[in-house]
């Protein structure tokens, strides 16, 4: 079986639109949450989100091209271009039949759907764009990347809600491991900050309404949390077989060594209160990696800042790691980025790779009041230096989808 390494990373996020910007702000503990200004929020319960700023799709891709891509596809393609550049790969020097794309989105082109729905109502069916469907469907992010790079290998768009990024990376890892591809562009993208999304999540009482203090609204594991904060973005990694990377003398940033997936089989939106599915996914990820719980140096938690979700994840960690759970630092990137839904896993995988590379664990900000159940080491408020070799990243999604990836410092 092939070893699978990470040779490129790219992203679009509320903390910046390059990996360098994102990482610098993450370890400083800066929040990317801000008031929503793209539409009138006066009638909404939540008025804040992790909005991507300074993203010029037209400037990147041209007016004609942008008109055929929903915002989520633009994010995915921009992140993929950064990752590709970062990898040093050259299209004329690879076998494009062995270049795959595994990139998903939970909601897909909801901006396009909403805009065209209004057009239909106001101006009639003749005015609806013939490109509505291809712009809207969630596989189009993967398709646009494949078209742009001429990737002729397997292309897949997993739809596992908020665990999409890890599902994509994990399934791509296995594809390469078992010889199905040399290179896979993997991750997730989301751009769902719209009136209807905000209204629905708000009416479900899922969102934080700390509108007057946006930077303090996302507070995973904190006793005063009142819901998650919607976010958007795209996170893409380049996975490559070690043998292929070595042949071209590539710079290697980390190694994927395990993947675990499971289902809660419990509820449409609520996580299992005892964290059974999360526990199972983490256990399977460690088993495939061939490591023991005590080998894990850091956990990147899913940690959306909901009471039930944070409780169940904490219980799952305690079940797997036992008393050792109190010795493992846990970081919650969503305290700064908000919850980017289908893009979250990709963003957090990049953060974990950087953390292991740099020996710095980003903080979980807004830790002010203890929660009796959430009593582990969440690296409160200030980044921490640490000698890191192995980390796991958790992602859990609506419908009970759980996906965990295990990343290790690359050693020859």
PDB file of N, CA and C in Angstrom, residues 152-226:
ATOM      1  N   UNK A 152      -8.305  13.889 -15.313  1.00  0.00           N
ATOM      2  CA  UNK A 152      -9.061  12.821 -15.972  1.00  0.00           C
ATOM      3  C   UNK A 152      -9.315  11.627 -15.064  1.00  0.00           C
ATOM      4  N   UNK A 153      -8.790  11.670 -13.829  1.00  0.00           N
ATOM      5  CA  UNK A 153      -8.981  10.571 -12.896  1.00  0.00           C
ATOM      6  C   UNK A 153     -10.318  10.662 -12.182  1.00  0.00           C
ATOM      7  N   UNK A 154     -10.530   9.838 -11.157  1.00  0.00           N
ATOM      8  CA  UNK A 154     -11.801   9.822 -10.437  1.00  0.00           C
ATOM      9  C   UNK A 154     -12.154  11.192  -9.861  1.00  0.00           C
ATOM     10  N   UNK A 155     -13.385  11.591 -10.081  1.00  0.00           N
ATOM     11  CA  UNK A 155     -13.893  12.840  -9.519  1.00  0.00           C
ATOM     12  C   UNK A 155     -15.144  12.510  -8.713  1.00  0.00           C
ATOM     13  N   UNK A 156     -15.153  12.966  -7.466  1.00  0.00           N
ATOM     14  CA  UNK A 156     -16.251  12.636  -6.568  1.00  0.00           C
ATOM     15  C   UNK A 156     -16.622  13.854  -5.752  1.00  0.00           C
ATOM     16  N   UNK A 157     -17.918  13.972  -5.422  1.00  0.00           N
ATOM     17  CA  UNK A 157     -18.396  15.068  -4.599  1.00  0.00           C
ATOM     18  C   UNK A 157     -19.191  14.498  -3.431  1.00  0.00           C
ATOM     19  N   UNK A 158     -18.524  14.099  -2.358  1.00  0.00           N
ATOM     20  CA  UNK A 158     -19.242  13.535  -1.214  1.00  0.00           C
ATOM     21  C   UNK A 158     -20.206  14.557  -0.604  1.00  0.00           C
ATOM     22  N   UNK A 159     -21.360  14.107  -0.197  1.00  0.00           N
ATOM     23  CA  UNK A 159     -22.311  14.973   0.497  1.00  0.00           C
ATOM     24  C   UNK A 159     -22.605  14.338   1.847  1.00  0.00           C
ATOM     25  N   UNK A 160     -21.816  14.722   2.829  1.00  0.00           N
ATOM     26  CA  UNK A 160     -21.984  14.226   4.198  1.00  0.00           C
ATOM     27  C   UNK A 160     -22.108  15.401   5.159  1.00  0.00           C
ATOM     28  N   UNK A 161     -22.840  16.435   4.693  1.00  0.00           N
ATOM     29  CA  UNK A 161     -23.107  17.619   5.513  1.00  0.00           C
ATOM     30  C   UNK A 161     -21.798  18.227   6.007  1.00  0.00           C
ATOM     31  N   UNK A 162     -21.706  18.508   7.295  1.00  0.00           N
ATOM     32  CA  UNK A 162     -20.560  19.248   7.813  1.00  0.00           C
ATOM     33  C   UNK A 162     -19.298  18.415   7.952  1.00  0.00           C
ATOM     34  N   UNK A 163     -19.367  17.126   7.624  1.00  0.00           N
ATOM     35  CA  UNK A 163     -18.162  16.297   7.657  1.00  0.00           C
ATOM     36  C   UNK A 163     -17.561  16.103   6.266  1.00  0.00           C
ATOM     37  N   UNK A 164     -18.053  16.862   5.280  1.00  0.00           N
ATOM     38  CA  UNK A 164     -17.637  16.670   3.884  1.00  0.00           C
ATOM     39  C   UNK A 164     -16.126  16.771   3.687  1.00  0.00           C
ATOM     40  N   UNK A 165     -15.501  17.777   4.276  1.00  0.00           N
ATOM     41  CA  UNK A 165     -14.066  17.963   4.062  1.00  0.00           C
ATOM     42  C   UNK A 165     -13.280  16.732   4.468  1.00  0.00           C
ATOM     43  N   UNK A 166     -13.581  16.207   5.653  1.00  0.00           N
ATOM     44  CA  UNK A 166     -12.866  15.009   6.114  1.00  0.00           C
ATOM     45  C   UNK A 166     -13.244  13.773   5.317  1.00  0.00           C
ATOM     46  N   UNK A 167     -14.526  13.670   4.927  1.00  0.00           N
ATOM     47  CA  UNK A 167     -14.925  12.544   4.076  1.00  0.00           C
ATOM     48  C   UNK A 167     -14.147  12.565   2.764  1.00  0.00           C
ATOM     49  N   UNK A 168     -14.050  13.740   2.165  1.00  0.00           N
ATOM     50  CA  UNK A 168     -13.329  13.873   0.895  1.00  0.00           C
ATOM     51  C   UNK A 168     -11.860  13.508   1.044  1.00  0.00           C
ATOM     52  N   UNK A 169     -11.232  14.051   2.082  1.00  0.00           N
ATOM     53  CA  UNK A 169      -9.812  13.774   2.301  1.00  0.00           C
ATOM     54  C   UNK A 169      -9.596  12.301   2.641  1.00  0.00           C
ATOM     55  N   UNK A 170     -10.467  11.754   3.485  1.00  0.00           N
ATOM     56  CA  UNK A 170     -10.325  10.355   3.878  1.00  0.00           C
ATOM     57  C   UNK A 170     -10.516   9.392   2.722  1.00  0.00           C
ATOM     58  N   UNK A 171     -11.544   9.637   1.899  1.00  0.00           N
ATOM     59  CA  UNK A 171     -11.781   8.747   0.756  1.00  0.00           C
ATOM     60  C   UNK A 171     -10.681   8.905  -0.298  1.00  0.00           C
ATOM     61  N   UNK A 172     -10.176  10.115  -0.463  1.00  0.00           N
ATOM     62  CA  UNK A 172      -9.060  10.338  -1.394  1.00  0.00           C
ATOM     63  C   UNK A 172      -7.800   9.643  -0.889  1.00  0.00           C
ATOM     64  N   UNK A 173      -7.588   9.697   0.401  1.00  0.00           N
ATOM     65  CA  UNK A 173      -6.456   8.996   1.026  1.00  0.00           C
ATOM     66  C   UNK A 173      -6.499   7.513   0.686  1.00  0.00           C
ATOM     67  N   UNK A 174      -7.679   6.919   0.816  1.00  0.00           N
ATOM     68  CA  UNK A 174      -7.793   5.490   0.526  1.00  0.00           C
ATOM     69  C   UNK A 174      -7.627   5.192  -0.963  1.00  0.00           C
ATOM     70  N   UNK A 175      -8.143   6.081  -1.817  1.00  0.00           N
ATOM     71  CA  UNK A 175      -7.982   5.884  -3.256  1.00  0.00           C
ATOM     72  C   UNK A 175      -6.507   5.804  -3.623  1.00  0.00           C
ATOM     73  N   UNK A 176      -5.721   6.730  -3.099  1.00  0.00           N
ATOM     74  CA  UNK A 176      -4.281   6.736  -3.385  1.00  0.00           C
ATOM     75  C   UNK A 176      -3.599   5.557  -2.711  1.00  0.00           C
ATOM     76  N   UNK A 177      -3.977   5.284  -1.494  1.00  0.00           N
ATOM     77  CA  UNK A 177      -3.330   4.213  -0.729  1.00  0.00           C
ATOM     78  C   UNK A 177      -3.425   2.873  -1.434  1.00  0.00           C
ATOM     79  N   UNK A 178      -4.568   2.643  -2.067  1.00  0.00           N
ATOM     80  CA  UNK A 178      -4.775   1.361  -2.735  1.00  0.00           C
ATOM     81  C   UNK A 178      -4.497   1.422  -4.237  1.00  0.00           C
ATOM     82  N   UNK A 179      -3.804   2.476  -4.691  1.00  0.00           N
ATOM     83  CA  UNK A 179      -3.299   2.514  -6.049  1.00  0.00           C
ATOM     84  C   UNK A 179      -4.229   3.060  -7.106  1.00  0.00           C
ATOM     85  N   UNK A 180      -5.352   3.703  -6.713  1.00  0.00           N
ATOM     86  CA  UNK A 180      -6.313   4.195  -7.692  1.00  0.00           C
ATOM     87  C   UNK A 180      -5.973   5.535  -8.308  1.00  0.00           C
ATOM     88  N   UNK A 181      -5.000   6.248  -7.738  1.00  0.00           N
ATOM     89  CA  UNK A 181      -4.586   7.550  -8.271  1.00  0.00           C
ATOM     90  C   UNK A 181      -3.221   7.890  -7.703  1.00  0.00           C
ATOM     91  N   UNK A 182      -2.537   8.794  -8.377  1.00  0.00           N
ATOM     92  CA  UNK A 182      -1.263   9.317  -7.858  1.00  0.00           C
ATOM     93  C   UNK A 182      -1.474  10.576  -7.033  1.00  0.00           C
ATOM     94  N   UNK A 183      -2.447  11.393  -7.466  1.00  0.00           N
ATOM     95  CA  UNK A 183      -2.691  12.706  -6.860  1.00  0.00           C
ATOM     96  C   UNK A 183      -4.199  12.912  -6.779  1.00  0.00           C
ATOM     97  N   UNK A 184      -4.667  13.432  -5.655  1.00  0.00           N
ATOM     98  CA  UNK A 184      -6.071  13.821  -5.544  1.00  0.00           C
ATOM     99  C   UNK A 184      -6.161  15.187  -4.886  1.00  0.00           C
ATOM    100  N   UNK A 185      -6.934  16.067  -5.515  1.00  0.00           N
ATOM    101  CA  UNK A 185      -7.257  17.376  -4.946  1.00  0.00           C
ATOM    102  C   UNK A 185      -8.499  17.167  -4.080  1.00  0.00           C
ATOM    103  N   UNK A 186      -8.391  17.444  -2.774  1.00  0.00           N
ATOM    104  CA  UNK A 186      -9.460  17.035  -1.863  1.00  0.00           C
ATOM    105  C   UNK A 186      -9.819  18.135  -0.874  1.00  0.00           C
ATOM    106  N   UNK A 187     -11.113  18.177  -0.508  1.00  0.00           N
ATOM    107  CA  UNK A 187     -11.560  19.140   0.495  1.00  0.00           C
ATOM    108  C   UNK A 187     -13.022  19.471   0.342  1.00  0.00           C
ATOM    109  N   UNK A 188     -13.387  20.677   0.752  1.00  0.00           N
ATOM    110  CA  UNK A 188     -14.787  21.082   0.702  1.00  0.00           C
ATOM    111  C   UNK A 188     -14.933  22.576   0.548  1.00  0.00           C
ATOM    112  N   UNK A 189     -16.127  22.986   0.146  1.00  0.00           N
ATOM    113  CA  UNK A 189     -16.403  24.406  -0.086  1.00  0.00           C
ATOM    114  C   UNK A 189     -17.849  24.699   0.280  1.00  0.00           C
ATOM    115  N   UNK A 190     -18.100  25.914   0.756  1.00  0.00           N
ATOM    116  CA  UNK A 190     -19.463  26.296   1.120  1.00  0.00           C
ATOM    117  C   UNK A 190     -19.634  27.805   1.037  1.00  0.00           C
ATOM    118  N   UNK A 191     -20.801  28.221   0.552  1.00  0.00           N
ATOM    119  CA  UNK A 191     -21.162  29.644   0.515  1.00  0.00           C
ATOM    120  C   UNK A 191     -22.668  29.730   0.711  1.00  0.00           C
ATOM    121  N   UNK A 192     -23.104  29.541   1.954  1.00  0.00           N
ATOM    122  CA  UNK A 192     -24.532  29.400   2.243  1.00  0.00           C
ATOM    123  C   UNK A 192     -25.085  30.526   3.103  1.00  0.00           C
ATOM    124  N   UNK A 193     -24.356  31.634   3.199  1.00  0.00           N
ATOM    125  CA  UNK A 193     -24.858  32.745   4.005  1.00  0.00           C
ATOM    126  C   UNK A 193     -25.875  33.520   3.173  1.00  0.00           C
ATOM    127  N   UNK A 194     -27.115  33.081   3.248  1.00  0.00           N
ATOM    128  CA  UNK A 194     -28.221  33.676   2.503  1.00  0.00           C
ATOM    129  C   UNK A 194     -29.383  33.909   3.464  1.00  0.00           C
ATOM    130  N   UNK A 195     -30.365  34.668   3.004  1.00  0.00           N
ATOM    131  CA  UNK A 195     -31.532  34.956   3.842  1.00  0.00           C
ATOM    132  C   UNK A 195     -32.218  33.668   4.294  1.00  0.00           C
ATOM    133  N   UNK A 196     -32.432  32.751   3.376  1.00  0.00           N
ATOM    134  CA  UNK A 196     -33.196  31.557   3.732  1.00  0.00           C
ATOM    135  C   UNK A 196     -32.426  30.637   4.673  1.00  0.00           C
ATOM    136  N   UNK A 197     -31.113  30.529   4.502  1.00  0.00           N
ATOM    137  CA  UNK A 197     -30.303  29.705   5.397  1.00  0.00           C
ATOM    138  C   UNK A 197     -30.293  30.296   6.806  1.00  0.00           C
ATOM    139  N   UNK A 198     -30.079  31.604   6.869  1.00  0.00           N
ATOM    140  CA  UNK A 198     -30.026  32.271   8.167  1.00  0.00           C
ATOM    141  C   UNK A 198     -31.367  32.168   8.884  1.00  0.00           C
ATOM    142  N   UNK A 199     -32.454  32.312   8.134  1.00  0.00           N
ATOM    143  CA  UNK A 199     -33.788  32.208   8.729  1.00  0.00           C
ATOM    144  C   UNK A 199     -34.043  30.803   9.256  1.00  0.00           C
ATOM    145  N   UNK A 200     -33.693  29.794   8.470  1.00  0.00           N
ATOM    146  CA  UNK A 200     -33.948  28.419   8.874  1.00  0.00           C
ATOM    147  C   UNK A 200     -33.154  28.029  10.114  1.00  0.00           C
ATOM    148  N   UNK A 201     -31.856  28.285  10.086  1.00  0.00           N
ATOM    149  CA  UNK A 201     -31.041  27.962  11.256  1.00  0.00           C
ATOM    150  C   UNK A 201     -31.486  28.773  12.470  1.00  0.00           C
ATOM    151  N   UNK A 202     -31.856  30.024  12.239  1.00  0.00           N
ATOM    152  CA  UNK A 202     -32.322  30.869  13.336  1.00  0.00           C
ATOM    153  C   UNK A 202     -33.603  30.348  13.954  1.00  0.00           C
ATOM    154  N   UNK A 203     -34.537  29.932  13.123  1.00  0.00           N
ATOM    155  CA  UNK A 203     -35.807  29.407  13.620  1.00  0.00           C
ATOM    156  C   UNK A 203     -35.645  28.063  14.308  1.00  0.00           C
ATOM    157  N   UNK A 204     -34.560  27.382  14.001  1.00  0.00           N
ATOM    158  CA  UNK A 204     -34.245  26.130  14.695  1.00  0.00           C
ATOM    159  C   UNK A 204     -33.526  26.380  16.014  1.00  0.00           C
ATOM    160  N   UNK A 205     -33.338  27.657  16.343  1.00  0.00           N
ATOM    161  CA  UNK A 205     -32.607  28.102  17.548  1.00  0.00           C
ATOM    162  C   UNK A 205     -31.204  27.504  17.606  1.00  0.00           C
ATOM    163  N   UNK A 206     -30.588  27.333  16.428  1.00  0.00           N
ATOM    164  CA  UNK A 206     -29.245  26.763  16.361  1.00  0.00           C
ATOM    165  C   UNK A 206     -28.147  27.813  16.431  1.00  0.00           C
ATOM    166  N   UNK A 207     -28.480  29.058  16.067  1.00  0.00           N
ATOM    167  CA  UNK A 207     -27.462  30.092  15.894  1.00  0.00           C
ATOM    168  C   UNK A 207     -27.283  30.960  17.131  1.00  0.00           C
ATOM    169  N   UNK A 208     -26.061  31.413  17.313  1.00  0.00           N
ATOM    170  CA  UNK A 208     -25.791  32.401  18.352  1.00  0.00           C
ATOM    171  C   UNK A 208     -26.469  33.723  17.991  1.00  0.00           C
ATOM    172  N   UNK A 209     -27.051  34.363  18.984  1.00  0.00           N
ATOM    173  CA  UNK A 209     -27.665  35.682  18.771  1.00  0.00           C
ATOM    174  C   UNK A 209     -26.893  36.765  19.522  1.00  0.00           C
ATOM    175  N   UNK A 210     -25.626  36.503  19.746  1.00  0.00           N
ATOM    176  CA  UNK A 210     -24.767  37.506  20.389  1.00  0.00           C
ATOM    177  C   UNK A 210     -24.347  38.527  19.329  1.00  0.00           C
ATOM    178  N   UNK A 211     -25.343  39.209  18.778  1.00  0.00           N
ATOM    179  CA  UNK A 211     -25.125  40.088  17.630  1.00  0.00           C
ATOM    180  C   UNK A 211     -24.309  41.335  17.962  1.00  0.00           C
ATOM    181  N   UNK A 212     -24.356  41.767  19.191  1.00  0.00           N
ATOM    182  CA  UNK A 212     -23.631  42.982  19.586  1.00  0.00           C
ATOM    183  C   UNK A 212     -22.158  42.722  19.860  1.00  0.00           C
ATOM    184  N   UNK A 213     -21.790  41.463  19.965  1.00  0.00           N
ATOM    185  CA  UNK A 213     -20.396  41.096  20.214  1.00  0.00           C
ATOM    186  C   UNK A 213     -19.989  39.969  19.261  1.00  0.00           C
ATOM    187  N   UNK A 214     -19.888  40.265  17.974  1.00  0.00           N
ATOM    188  CA  UNK A 214     -19.605  39.192  17.002  1.00  0.00           C
ATOM    189  C   UNK A 214     -18.374  38.360  17.327  1.00  0.00           C
ATOM    190  N   UNK A 215     -17.318  39.000  17.772  1.00  0.00           N
ATOM    191  CA  UNK A 215     -16.073  38.269  18.018  1.00  0.00           C
ATOM    192  C   UNK A 215     -16.179  37.311  19.198  1.00  0.00           C
ATOM    193  N   UNK A 216     -17.204  37.473  20.011  1.00  0.00           N
ATOM    194  CA  UNK A 216     -17.392  36.600  21.177  1.00  0.00           C
ATOM    195  C   UNK A 216     -18.528  35.602  20.994  1.00  0.00           C
ATOM    196  N   UNK A 217     -19.108  35.562  19.816  1.00  0.00           N
ATOM    197  CA  UNK A 217     -20.306  34.753  19.602  1.00  0.00           C
ATOM    198  C   UNK A 217     -20.016  33.258  19.494  1.00  0.00           C
ATOM    199  N   UNK A 218     -18.928  32.893  18.834  1.00  0.00           N
ATOM    200  CA  UNK A 218     -18.591  31.477  18.684  1.00  0.00           C
ATOM    201  C   UNK A 218     -17.677  31.093  19.829  1.00  0.00           C
ATOM    202  N   UNK A 219     -18.170  30.229  20.709  1.00  0.00           N
ATOM    203  CA  UNK A 219     -17.439  29.927  21.941  1.00  0.00           C
ATOM    204  C   UNK A 219     -17.592  28.448  22.310  1.00  0.00           C
ATOM    205  N   UNK A 220     -17.014  27.558  21.497  1.00  0.00           N
ATOM    206  CA  UNK A 220     -17.095  26.129  21.782  1.00  0.00           C
ATOM    207  C   UNK A 220     -16.630  25.795  23.196  1.00  0.00           C
ATOM    208  N   UNK A 221     -17.366  24.900  23.827  1.00  0.00           N
ATOM    209  CA  UNK A 221     -17.056  24.356  25.149  1.00  0.00           C
ATOM    210  C   UNK A 221     -17.248  25.354  26.289  1.00  0.00           C
ATOM    211  N   UNK A 222     -17.526  26.598  25.993  1.00  0.00           N
ATOM    212  CA  UNK A 222     -17.697  27.595  27.055  1.00  0.00           C
ATOM    213  C   UNK A 222     -19.104  27.507  27.639  1.00  0.00           C
ATOM    214  N   UNK A 223     -19.228  27.748  28.914  1.00  0.00           N
ATOM    215  CA  UNK A 223     -20.508  27.639  29.589  1.00  0.00           C
ATOM    216  C   UNK A 223     -21.545  28.649  29.141  1.00  0.00           C
ATOM    217  N   UNK A 224     -21.118  29.721  28.476  1.00  0.00           N
ATOM    218  CA  UNK A 224     -22.055  30.764  28.042  1.00  0.00           C
ATOM    219  C   UNK A 224     -22.364  30.688  26.544  1.00  0.00           C
ATOM    220  N   UNK A 225     -22.040  29.587  25.883  1.00  0.00           N
ATOM    221  CA  UNK A 225     -22.308  29.482  24.453  1.00  0.00           C
ATOM    222  C   UNK A 225     -23.823  29.416  24.218  1.00  0.00           C
ATOM    223  N   UNK A 226     -24.245  29.959  23.087  1.00  0.00           N
ATOM    224  CA  UNK A 226     -25.684  29.968  22.795  1.00  0.00           C
ATOM    225  C   UNK A 226     -25.987  29.545  21.362  1.00  0.00           C
TER     226      UNK A 226
END
